[in-house]
Every structure is written in structure tokens, then in C-alpha cells.
Amino acid sequence: MSYSHFPVSTDRFRGRETNTDRTQSSRSFRNERMLYTELLQLWQNSVEAVDAKDWPTALAKLNEISDPTSRTLFNTASCYLALGQLDLALKALDLTIAKDERLAVAFFQRGAVMMEMGRLEEALSDYIWAQKHMRENVVIDYKQLGLRFKLYSWQVLYNAAAVYCRMGQWEQARDVLLSASQEKGPGRGGSMEAALESIRSKQALDPLLVPEGVVFRPRKQDVEQLQQRDFLGKATVISSMIPNDDFGGFEPLRQQKPGFYEPNVDGAQDSRYMQVRVPYMARGPGQLTVPGGAMVFLFGEENRDGMATVIYDGQRGLLPASLLEPADVKTSKGKKDTRIPSGIPLPPGLKPPTRPQSQHSPAAPPQGHLTSDTPPPSYITATHSETPKYTAKARDQHASSAQRAEADSVVVKVHYVYTVALSVPLDTTYSELQERVAEKLEQPASHLRLRRKHHGTCVLTPLDGEMEPGHTVQQLAEAGRATLWCQMFQISGLLPLGLHKSSAGTHYGTRPHCI
């Protein structure tokens, strides 16, 4: 589509929205930025007022928006047009175009307003810009932006022809109208014929406008998000000891109402413990023999035969319901009830047992120094009734014997896949030591080889050459301790501790460190 048939130059109208008067009027609409949710709520409220034809309320809601958008400003202009206030509508449309300079429907609407105000050249300029911003499209559907309106190119040309009619340029109006009749779009057939007939009779054409009440609307999904949602839901009372209880909140926050709930003073009313008034002898299968005054637990309700299921002395059976009366299991203040009821026991009211005193073995030596003032402790056994007497001389003999036993042995630490320690006598030979190590490691003695390390070197020397009848562990001990390394024979050879075979070779793990 070409708009070269419009003879009026639009250079001096293109920047009209940046003039001083437009800038001053735009400042009146500008305030601080607001939250998008607040803007959305005010926008939705104004749309609802427009649907109800309540234009003042819609304008009040739109004017509360501190940071209006091009769509809300277009709605403001539509409300002013509905009220017949063309000057305010023109200012709102100026701000709309300043927000969105390519909104063709805003140029189309402002051109119609200027035509009504007699500013014909500016109106013609707006239609030229509206046709340019349509970008050679036959129609622009604004439904995606929230406006239920389709702007056709023939409508823009029709309004341009109406401007030429009011300017008295009938030939130019007829040419533009003929150009519009060649455009596609619904509703142009009858309108074009009537418009051509009006031009022949030199009658001015009425401009086309966006229908009243057609405004930009917010997205439905965004409006639904404005409603508060209760993701947790409301608590429902399933069971309560309070009659007609519907409070599902935190119990300390319950509002107390006078007479709503008062706890029972008599504990026997709600108790399921019953007392047998008179003795009863079992007279049939399943019945119990209960002495008079006994306390039973009511397990089931009364049946058709007048018998109730109770628990007495750990047994469940039947008793006549007429012989049972509620029993108060709560003891009165200042009185202590030490009776233990039969059936299901009550919560413990007795003192818990103390820790049992440990019994010592008579073979254990006494601890601490015994004096004449403190008698020795007693040891109770099944076979000895007399208390053994320990003197200072016996204690010294026991200590000296323990020291001699420790001095006659040596602690041998053996490094294998893991480290073990064993205590052997000093006169143990190497062969006996190897047997003891093999038993400790649960390995055959023939597959093990013991090595030692001399002072000042990291080399491990095997004990095979030193296994002679006269050599004992005493020659290896230093300060009652000895350290050895154990290796195990494998099919592929002797593998020391920490060596692992793999396809890449032998990897060394732990090895003795030089000191």
C-alpha cells in the first residue's frame, strides 16, 4: 500500500508530541513507579467500570496509576471521549503515542478527535502515520494486546477522505475513497457506495472511531493471579473431646467463650474404670467371677442381654452392667491412694525402683588403703560367707608378682596387612614366635617370613639365618618391646606388606620409614 496520494506534508507534525505543551501535560500523568500487581488491580477495576458504563469511576481508577502504560492511557482517552471531553481525550492520546510511537490505532483515534476539533491538517497527518505504521498490512488485530478491535487499511483511507471533504478538496477525497474501495476487509462494500454518493453530492463524511467501550484489557491469566490462594488449605477437626468442636487452629489460640467448655469436676463421669457393687459368681461361658468392690475396666458397651465386656485381673469377660458403677480413679488432694486396680493397670503412682547394688568378685583385690577406722568391704557369694582379710603384706606380694610377670615378657608388634601385637615370654625362640604370629594372623606358618630392621638403616633383614636353637626374642627386645615385619609367600614370589600386583607393575604401599 502506498500513501503518496496524500498531498499534505507531515514533516512539521511528526514531532508534535515533543512540543512544550505536550511535555507539560505529560508531566501531570507521571508520578512514582508502582508495583505491577497494583497497576494490574487498578487496570482491572477500570475495565470493570467501563463494562458497567461508569466512566467517572473508570477515570478515577486509571488516574490512580502512577506509571501508566500506552494501553492504560488509551483507555483514559476512550473514557474522556465517552464523556465528550475532547481536549482531555487529545492529551491522553498524545501521551499514548509518546509511550508507543508505532501504535497505529492511537494515530487513527487521535486523527478522528482532531477532525472533530477542526484541526484538519493535523488529523490528515495522523492518518498518514497510521497508514505508515500498518506496514502495508491489510489489517492489524489488536486482540493479542487486549483490544478487541481490528484496524483495516480501508478505514484509515476512509477517514483521510473525510478530512479532504471537510477541507473542500472533493476530487482528492474521491480519489482516496476509490483507493479505499480496492482494499480488502469486511464492511466496506455498502459504506463505500454510500460515501461515493455523498461526495458526488458534496456532503462531508463522518469519521470512523474505535467503538465505545472497546478498551485494552489485562491478560486473563494475570488477573487470576491477583486472587489469593490458600495452598495449605483449612484444617478440619476429625475427632475432639469437646462437643461440637469446629476449631482447627492452635489450641492456645482458641478464643474462650463463657460456658463453651468447662472440664468435668468429677473424674468418674468420663472414666472407663468401673467398680463392682456386689460379688458376682460366673454363671455361664465367658463370664467372670469378681469380688465385691473390685475395679474393672469397661472394654465394650452393654449388649442385648444386659452384659458388658470388662477386663479384670488381666482377663476379658462378661459382667452384668447393672452391677457396675463409675469409679473415680483420681485421688483426692492430700490423700494418697496406694491401691493397684485389677484389669488394665493405672498409670504408675509408686516410687520407681532404685539401682541394684553391684556384687564384687572375691578374687578382685581391694581398692584404696585400708585403715583400722574403715572396715573392709563385704563380698557376698554363694560359697563363701566369711569376709576375706587383706593385709598390707599380701597387697605388696601381689604387686611384686605382677611386676615380675611383666618383666619376664616382651610385647612384639608385627606389621602385616594390619598391625597386631602379642605378648610372649623372653625365652621364646624364633620358630615359636613364628608359630604364635601365624596363629594370630590365621595364616600357615610355612607361608610367613619375619623380618627385622637394624638401627640406622631402612633395610628389612629376614630372621631365617638367625633361627638357631640358642636365639630367643630377648635378643630382639628393647625396653620390653620389639617390632617386626611379616611377609607372605605367594605363587608369584614373596610379596612384602603393602605391595600389590597389577598389570601396570608392582605398586608400593606402606614401607618402613627411617628414623
XYZ file of C-alpha atoms in Angstrom:
515
model
C 0.000 0.000 0.000
C 1.256 3.482 -0.759
C 0.326 6.705 0.967
C 1.865 9.023 -1.652
C -1.599 10.207 -2.739
C -1.833 12.284 0.472
C -0.650 15.740 -0.723
C -0.161 17.297 2.713
C 3.394 17.311 4.086
C 3.693 15.807 7.563
C 7.212 16.912 8.476
C 6.034 19.609 10.856
C 3.510 17.288 12.527
C 5.752 14.273 13.031
C 7.385 15.632 16.185
C 4.319 17.376 17.546
C 4.189 15.204 20.671
C 7.584 16.594 21.809
C 6.401 20.200 21.961
C 6.419 22.170 25.181
C 2.688 21.959 25.778
C 2.672 18.191 25.290
C 5.629 17.774 27.656
C 3.957 19.826 30.355
C 0.723 17.881 30.029
C 2.590 14.574 30.206
C 4.216 15.554 33.489
C 0.818 15.708 35.136
C 0.370 11.986 34.439
C 3.830 10.998 35.662
C 4.395 10.001 39.288
C 6.458 7.448 41.096
C 6.623 3.903 39.821
C 4.229 1.406 41.364
C 4.138 -2.352 41.665
C 2.864 -4.268 38.682
C 0.284 -6.027 40.833
C -1.135 -2.675 41.946
C -1.200 -1.442 38.339
C -2.906 -4.656 37.276
C -5.532 -4.354 40.001
C -6.370 -0.728 39.123
C -6.420 -1.593 35.423
C -8.857 -4.462 36.004
C -11.091 -2.297 38.199
C -11.247 0.387 35.493
C -12.165 -2.186 32.843
C -14.982 -3.465 35.046
C -16.239 0.129 35.421
C -16.098 0.594 31.625
C -18.191 -2.536 31.168
C -20.728 -1.028 33.558
C -20.651 2.330 31.625
C -19.422 4.009 34.818
C -16.987 6.412 33.134
C -16.127 8.617 36.170
C -15.186 5.565 38.242
C -13.107 4.159 35.393
C -11.275 7.518 35.059
C -10.672 7.631 38.822
C -9.081 4.194 38.783
C -6.945 4.994 35.730
C -5.721 8.273 37.223
C -4.515 6.406 40.332
C -1.914 4.610 38.221
C 1.342 6.454 38.901
C 3.251 4.931 35.973
C 0.665 4.453 33.193
C 1.353 2.460 30.056
C 0.305 3.202 26.489
C -2.674 0.856 26.832
C -3.991 2.397 30.062
C -3.568 5.883 28.556
C -5.567 4.779 25.503
C -8.321 3.622 27.879
C -8.227 7.020 29.570
C -8.750 8.733 26.210
C -11.671 6.405 25.436
C -13.344 7.370 28.738
C -12.913 11.074 28.002
C -14.396 10.572 24.538
C -17.409 8.814 26.059
C -17.890 11.843 28.332
C -17.465 14.253 25.383
C -14.282 15.892 26.767
C -12.251 16.157 23.556
C -9.396 18.277 24.964
C -8.576 15.778 27.721
C -9.001 12.904 25.293
C -6.495 14.567 22.933
C -3.940 14.973 25.762
C -4.321 11.318 26.758
C -3.810 10.236 23.148
C -0.698 12.438 22.912
C 0.738 10.596 25.931
C -0.262 7.273 24.397
C 1.711 7.982 21.220
C 4.635 9.286 23.295
C 4.705 5.888 25.069
C 4.342 3.870 21.853
C 5.213 5.744 18.651
C 4.175 2.825 16.422
C 0.679 2.242 17.780
C -1.342 2.718 14.601
C -4.723 2.596 16.348
C -3.690 5.549 18.546
C -2.920 7.671 15.441
C -6.238 6.528 13.948
C -8.166 7.553 17.080
C -6.323 10.867 17.519
C -6.981 11.790 13.884
C -10.717 11.412 14.449
C -10.548 13.588 17.596
C -8.647 16.324 15.757
C -11.145 16.181 12.913
C -13.948 16.809 15.403
C -11.958 19.744 16.837
C -11.392 21.254 13.371
C -7.629 20.642 13.226
C -7.802 19.112 9.775
C -4.155 19.233 8.713
C -3.024 17.559 11.931
C -5.786 14.979 11.520
C -4.603 14.215 7.975
C -1.033 13.866 9.282
C -2.163 11.316 11.874
C -3.881 9.210 9.189
C -0.735 9.272 7.091
C 1.282 7.988 10.103
C -1.390 5.408 10.883
C -1.153 4.093 7.313
C 2.652 4.046 7.530
C 2.712 2.104 10.830
C 0.402 -0.526 9.343
C 3.459 -1.539 7.270
C 1.482 -2.427 4.160
C -0.727 -4.838 6.112
C -4.386 -5.079 5.197
C -5.438 -5.473 8.821
C -3.920 -5.320 12.323
C -5.615 -7.437 15.002
C -5.019 -5.976 18.482
C -6.530 -8.945 20.278
C -3.130 -10.126 21.492
C -2.641 -6.765 23.202
C -6.050 -6.959 24.873
C -8.021 -4.728 22.463
C -10.903 -6.468 20.720
C -10.614 -4.384 17.568
C -9.238 -4.895 14.062
C -7.899 -1.866 12.205
C -8.240 -2.185 8.400
C -6.341 -0.117 5.888
C -9.576 0.943 4.138
C -10.770 2.528 7.411
C -7.654 4.732 7.527
C -8.215 5.805 3.906
C -11.893 6.414 4.565
C -11.106 8.858 7.392
C -8.497 10.542 5.206
C -11.190 11.056 2.548
C -13.450 12.519 5.261
C -10.676 15.059 6.077
C -10.434 16.050 2.417
C -14.215 16.527 2.322
C -14.053 18.959 5.227
C -11.154 20.756 3.556
C -13.282 21.157 0.398
C -10.963 19.037 -1.760
C -13.673 16.820 -3.245
C -11.634 15.442 -6.123
C -8.863 14.343 -3.766
C -11.475 12.866 -1.442
C -13.000 10.889 -4.314
C -9.573 9.518 -5.399
C -8.685 8.430 -1.851
C -12.120 6.834 -1.434
C -11.730 4.910 -4.702
C -8.363 3.691 -3.461
C -10.039 2.560 -0.240
C -12.719 0.661 -2.173
C -9.974 -1.519 -3.699
C -8.724 -2.614 -0.243
C -9.888 -5.849 1.327
C -11.838 -6.122 4.517
C -15.370 -6.703 5.805
C -17.973 -3.914 5.955
C -16.535 -1.735 3.224
C -18.984 -2.602 0.410
C -22.088 -0.646 1.385
C -20.080 2.063 3.160
C -18.029 2.838 0.071
C -21.063 3.151 -2.190
C -22.803 5.491 0.240
C -19.585 7.504 0.750
C -19.060 7.993 -3.009
C -22.652 9.135 -3.355
C -22.127 11.672 -0.523
C -19.006 13.036 -2.221
C -20.889 13.465 -5.512
C -23.489 15.475 -3.654
C -20.657 17.288 -1.736
C -21.706 16.098 1.675
C -18.996 15.646 4.366
C -18.291 12.150 5.644
C -18.424 11.243 9.323
C -15.115 9.806 10.663
C -14.788 6.239 11.901
C -13.779 5.637 15.546
C -12.972 2.711 17.827
C -16.370 1.669 19.225
C -17.338 2.989 22.639
C -16.456 0.581 25.465
C -13.763 -1.204 23.448
C -10.611 -0.761 25.553
C -7.384 -2.579 26.274
C -7.863 -5.331 28.854
C -5.237 -7.082 31.012
C -4.433 -10.743 30.395
C -6.859 -13.154 31.986
C -4.010 -15.226 33.414
C -2.534 -12.174 35.143
C -5.879 -11.214 36.658
C -6.360 -14.723 38.066
C -3.023 -14.450 39.820
C -4.279 -11.437 41.770
C -6.617 -13.628 43.794
C -5.056 -15.002 46.960
C -4.715 -18.764 47.055
C -4.662 -20.918 50.144
C -2.116 -23.586 49.272
C -2.233 -25.216 52.736
C -5.999 -25.464 52.950
C -8.146 -25.278 56.039
C -7.736 -27.675 58.932
C -10.674 -29.951 59.601
C -11.487 -31.342 63.030
C -11.663 -35.128 62.835
C -12.049 -36.003 66.489
C -12.285 -33.881 69.622
C -13.165 -34.422 73.233
C -15.046 -31.120 73.191
C -18.610 -31.466 71.897
C -19.436 -29.638 68.647
C -15.828 -28.570 68.271
C -15.011 -26.973 64.903
C -11.820 -25.099 65.842
C -8.910 -26.352 63.705
C -6.211 -23.926 64.819
C -3.551 -23.945 67.513
C -5.152 -24.824 70.848
C -3.633 -21.947 72.890
C -5.096 -19.511 70.337
C -8.663 -20.752 70.881
C -10.973 -17.957 71.946
C -12.501 -18.917 75.248
C -16.244 -18.412 75.406
C -18.145 -18.424 78.680
C -19.868 -21.761 79.133
C -18.453 -23.188 75.887
C -16.281 -25.809 77.518
C -15.848 -26.471 81.190
C -13.899 -29.527 82.337
C -15.770 -32.027 84.473
C -15.011 -31.788 88.147
C -15.947 -35.420 88.743
C -13.363 -37.647 87.097
C -15.646 -40.673 87.294
C -18.046 -39.391 84.640
C -15.716 -39.861 81.677
C -13.655 -42.700 83.145
C -13.995 -46.232 81.799
C -12.987 -47.765 85.121
C -15.976 -49.323 86.885
C -16.479 -50.709 90.366
C -18.455 -53.874 91.090
C -21.017 -53.163 93.780
C -21.640 -56.751 94.954
C -19.737 -60.007 94.400
C -20.631 -61.936 91.279
C -20.137 -65.631 90.503
C -19.748 -66.730 86.894
C -22.929 -68.491 85.661
C -22.124 -69.106 82.028
C -19.365 -69.325 79.455
C -17.318 -66.140 79.079
C -18.418 -64.674 82.412
C -16.042 -63.666 85.189
C -16.087 -64.241 88.934
C -15.411 -60.894 90.593
C -15.462 -59.992 94.311
C -17.439 -57.033 95.541
C -15.747 -53.649 95.391
C -13.287 -54.772 92.705
C -12.329 -52.288 89.999
C -12.670 -53.384 86.376
C -12.085 -51.718 83.023
C -15.102 -51.331 80.739
C -13.903 -52.754 77.424
C -17.201 -52.857 75.492
C -20.713 -51.499 75.685
C -23.743 -53.281 77.082
C -25.242 -55.954 74.803
C -28.819 -57.102 74.451
C -28.562 -59.476 77.389
C -27.506 -56.689 79.731
C -23.915 -57.964 79.897
C -20.893 -55.690 79.430
C -17.402 -56.733 78.365
C -14.846 -55.864 81.040
C -11.223 -56.636 81.870
C -10.414 -57.876 85.348
C -7.122 -59.258 86.577
C -5.776 -59.416 83.013
C -8.759 -61.441 81.745
C -11.568 -60.288 79.500
C -15.084 -61.476 80.212
C -18.711 -60.542 80.777
C -20.361 -58.973 83.817
C -23.903 -57.666 84.327
C -23.982 -53.985 83.519
C -26.381 -53.365 86.396
C -23.647 -54.270 88.879
C -21.190 -51.692 87.563
C -20.893 -48.122 88.715
C -18.378 -45.445 87.650
C -15.246 -45.271 89.782
C -13.228 -42.124 90.361
C -9.647 -43.038 89.565
C -8.345 -39.624 90.605
C -7.172 -39.427 94.168
C -8.364 -36.539 96.266
C -5.996 -33.753 97.174
C -3.849 -34.505 100.187
C -4.673 -38.241 100.133
C -2.517 -40.916 98.600
C -4.184 -43.936 97.046
C -1.812 -46.920 97.048
C -4.351 -49.424 95.761
C -3.495 -51.104 92.450
C -6.679 -51.783 90.462
C -7.267 -55.040 88.688
C -7.578 -55.337 84.928
C -5.683 -52.711 82.933
C -3.267 -51.045 85.378
C -3.464 -47.338 86.055
C -0.523 -45.047 85.409
C 2.291 -45.829 87.867
C 1.972 -43.984 91.118
C 4.590 -45.893 93.097
C 8.189 -44.873 93.536
C 10.436 -46.344 90.810
C 12.974 -48.927 91.950
C 16.494 -47.796 92.774
C 19.624 -49.006 91.056
C 20.620 -52.521 92.200
C 23.883 -52.689 94.119
C 26.664 -54.459 92.250
C 28.300 -57.579 93.703
C 32.092 -57.798 93.547
C 34.110 -60.951 92.963
C 36.191 -62.168 95.960
C 39.234 -62.577 93.679
C 39.424 -58.843 92.973
C 41.910 -57.021 95.162
C 40.548 -54.258 97.435
C 40.897 -50.724 96.182
C 42.335 -47.977 98.320
C 44.287 -48.081 101.542
C 42.631 -49.916 104.361
C 42.873 -48.446 107.827
C 41.630 -49.512 111.175
C 38.857 -46.899 111.064
C 37.349 -48.047 107.770
C 36.331 -51.719 107.724
C 36.977 -53.688 104.513
C 34.042 -54.157 102.084
C 31.967 -57.317 102.250
C 31.746 -59.728 99.303
C 28.652 -61.895 99.198
C 28.996 -65.130 97.253
C 27.160 -68.408 97.176
C 30.034 -70.468 98.633
C 31.906 -68.013 100.908
C 30.179 -66.465 103.829
C 33.278 -65.097 105.529
C 34.850 -61.832 104.504
C 38.467 -62.314 103.285
C 41.050 -60.246 105.141
C 43.648 -58.384 103.078
C 46.719 -57.046 104.748
C 49.431 -54.702 103.508
C 51.854 -57.642 103.188
C 49.528 -59.573 100.870
C 48.972 -56.490 98.759
C 52.726 -55.988 98.353
C 53.189 -59.622 97.371
C 50.517 -59.315 94.692
C 52.099 -56.136 93.252
C 55.578 -57.670 93.165
C 54.304 -60.810 91.401
C 52.604 -58.666 88.721
C 55.823 -56.730 88.138
C 57.840 -59.927 87.791
C 55.339 -61.314 85.241
C 55.595 -58.102 83.223
C 59.396 -58.093 83.333
C 59.622 -61.720 82.094
C 57.633 -60.978 78.877
C 58.034 -58.763 75.815
C 55.424 -57.078 73.632
C 56.004 -57.884 69.951
C 54.393 -55.573 67.352
C 54.025 -57.215 63.919
C 53.263 -55.145 60.782
C 51.222 -57.147 58.279
C 48.256 -56.059 56.131
C 47.217 -54.785 59.526
C 49.207 -54.399 62.727
C 48.906 -56.877 65.569
C 50.580 -57.026 68.969
C 51.170 -60.033 71.197
C 52.973 -60.634 74.469
C 55.436 -63.556 74.598
C 57.965 -64.705 77.201
C 61.579 -63.642 76.823
C 62.794 -67.195 76.265
C 60.560 -67.718 73.227
C 62.558 -68.921 70.200
C 62.134 -67.547 66.683
C 60.351 -70.662 65.477
C 57.881 -70.493 68.367
C 57.391 -66.786 67.723
C 56.612 -67.526 64.060
C 54.024 -70.097 65.159
C 52.426 -67.568 67.528
C 52.302 -64.892 64.785
C 50.834 -67.351 62.291
C 48.149 -68.292 64.811
C 47.411 -64.623 65.444
C 47.174 -63.822 61.721
C 45.302 -67.066 60.930
C 47.825 -67.921 58.215
C 50.033 -71.011 57.721
C 53.415 -70.616 59.430
C 55.228 -72.010 56.381
C 53.910 -69.121 54.244
C 55.141 -66.373 56.564
C 58.577 -64.818 56.900
C 59.532 -62.435 59.675
C 61.926 -59.540 59.157
C 63.587 -57.059 61.446
C 65.187 -53.646 60.978
C 68.606 -52.750 62.408
C 69.432 -49.366 63.841
C 70.437 -46.681 61.347
C 69.077 -48.456 58.279
C 65.759 -48.970 56.490
C 66.636 -52.429 55.185
C 64.482 -55.275 56.462
C 66.625 -58.312 57.346
C 64.940 -61.749 57.458
C 65.211 -63.832 60.617
C 65.735 -67.086 58.689
C 69.523 -67.024 59.195
C 69.138 -66.291 62.880
C 66.698 -69.087 63.673
C 69.113 -71.149 65.681
C 68.347 -73.070 68.860
C 70.080 -70.545 71.075
C 68.411 -67.395 69.691
C 65.351 -66.074 71.540
C 63.110 -62.995 71.494
C 65.214 -61.470 74.255
C 67.856 -60.579 71.664
C 65.269 -58.504 69.728
C 63.659 -56.773 72.690
C 64.471 -53.213 73.633
C 62.843 -51.862 76.772
C 60.376 -54.766 76.737
C 59.250 -54.153 73.135
C 60.140 -55.483 69.696
C 58.936 -54.529 66.173
C 58.862 -56.987 63.271
C 57.564 -57.014 59.693
C 55.745 -60.010 58.293
C 55.772 -61.098 54.643
C 53.815 -63.853 52.957
C 54.878 -66.217 50.205
C 52.717 -66.140 47.065
C 52.797 -68.123 43.851
C 54.403 -65.215 42.024
C 57.069 -64.827 44.728
C 57.497 -63.104 48.033
C 55.165 -60.161 48.451
C 56.012 -57.861 51.360
C 53.458 -55.910 53.316
C 51.765 -53.169 51.268
C 52.819 -54.492 47.798
C 50.073 -55.222 45.291
C 50.396 -56.869 41.895
C 48.675 -55.322 38.891
C 49.024 -55.235 35.139
C 50.988 -51.999 35.351
C 53.615 -53.489 37.683
C 54.207 -53.569 41.391
C 52.849 -50.676 43.395
C 54.347 -49.896 46.775
C 52.022 -49.052 49.599
C 53.386 -48.685 53.083
C 57.073 -49.155 53.732
C 59.209 -48.751 56.872
C 60.409 -45.234 57.469
C 63.973 -44.423 58.510
C 64.236 -42.801 61.886
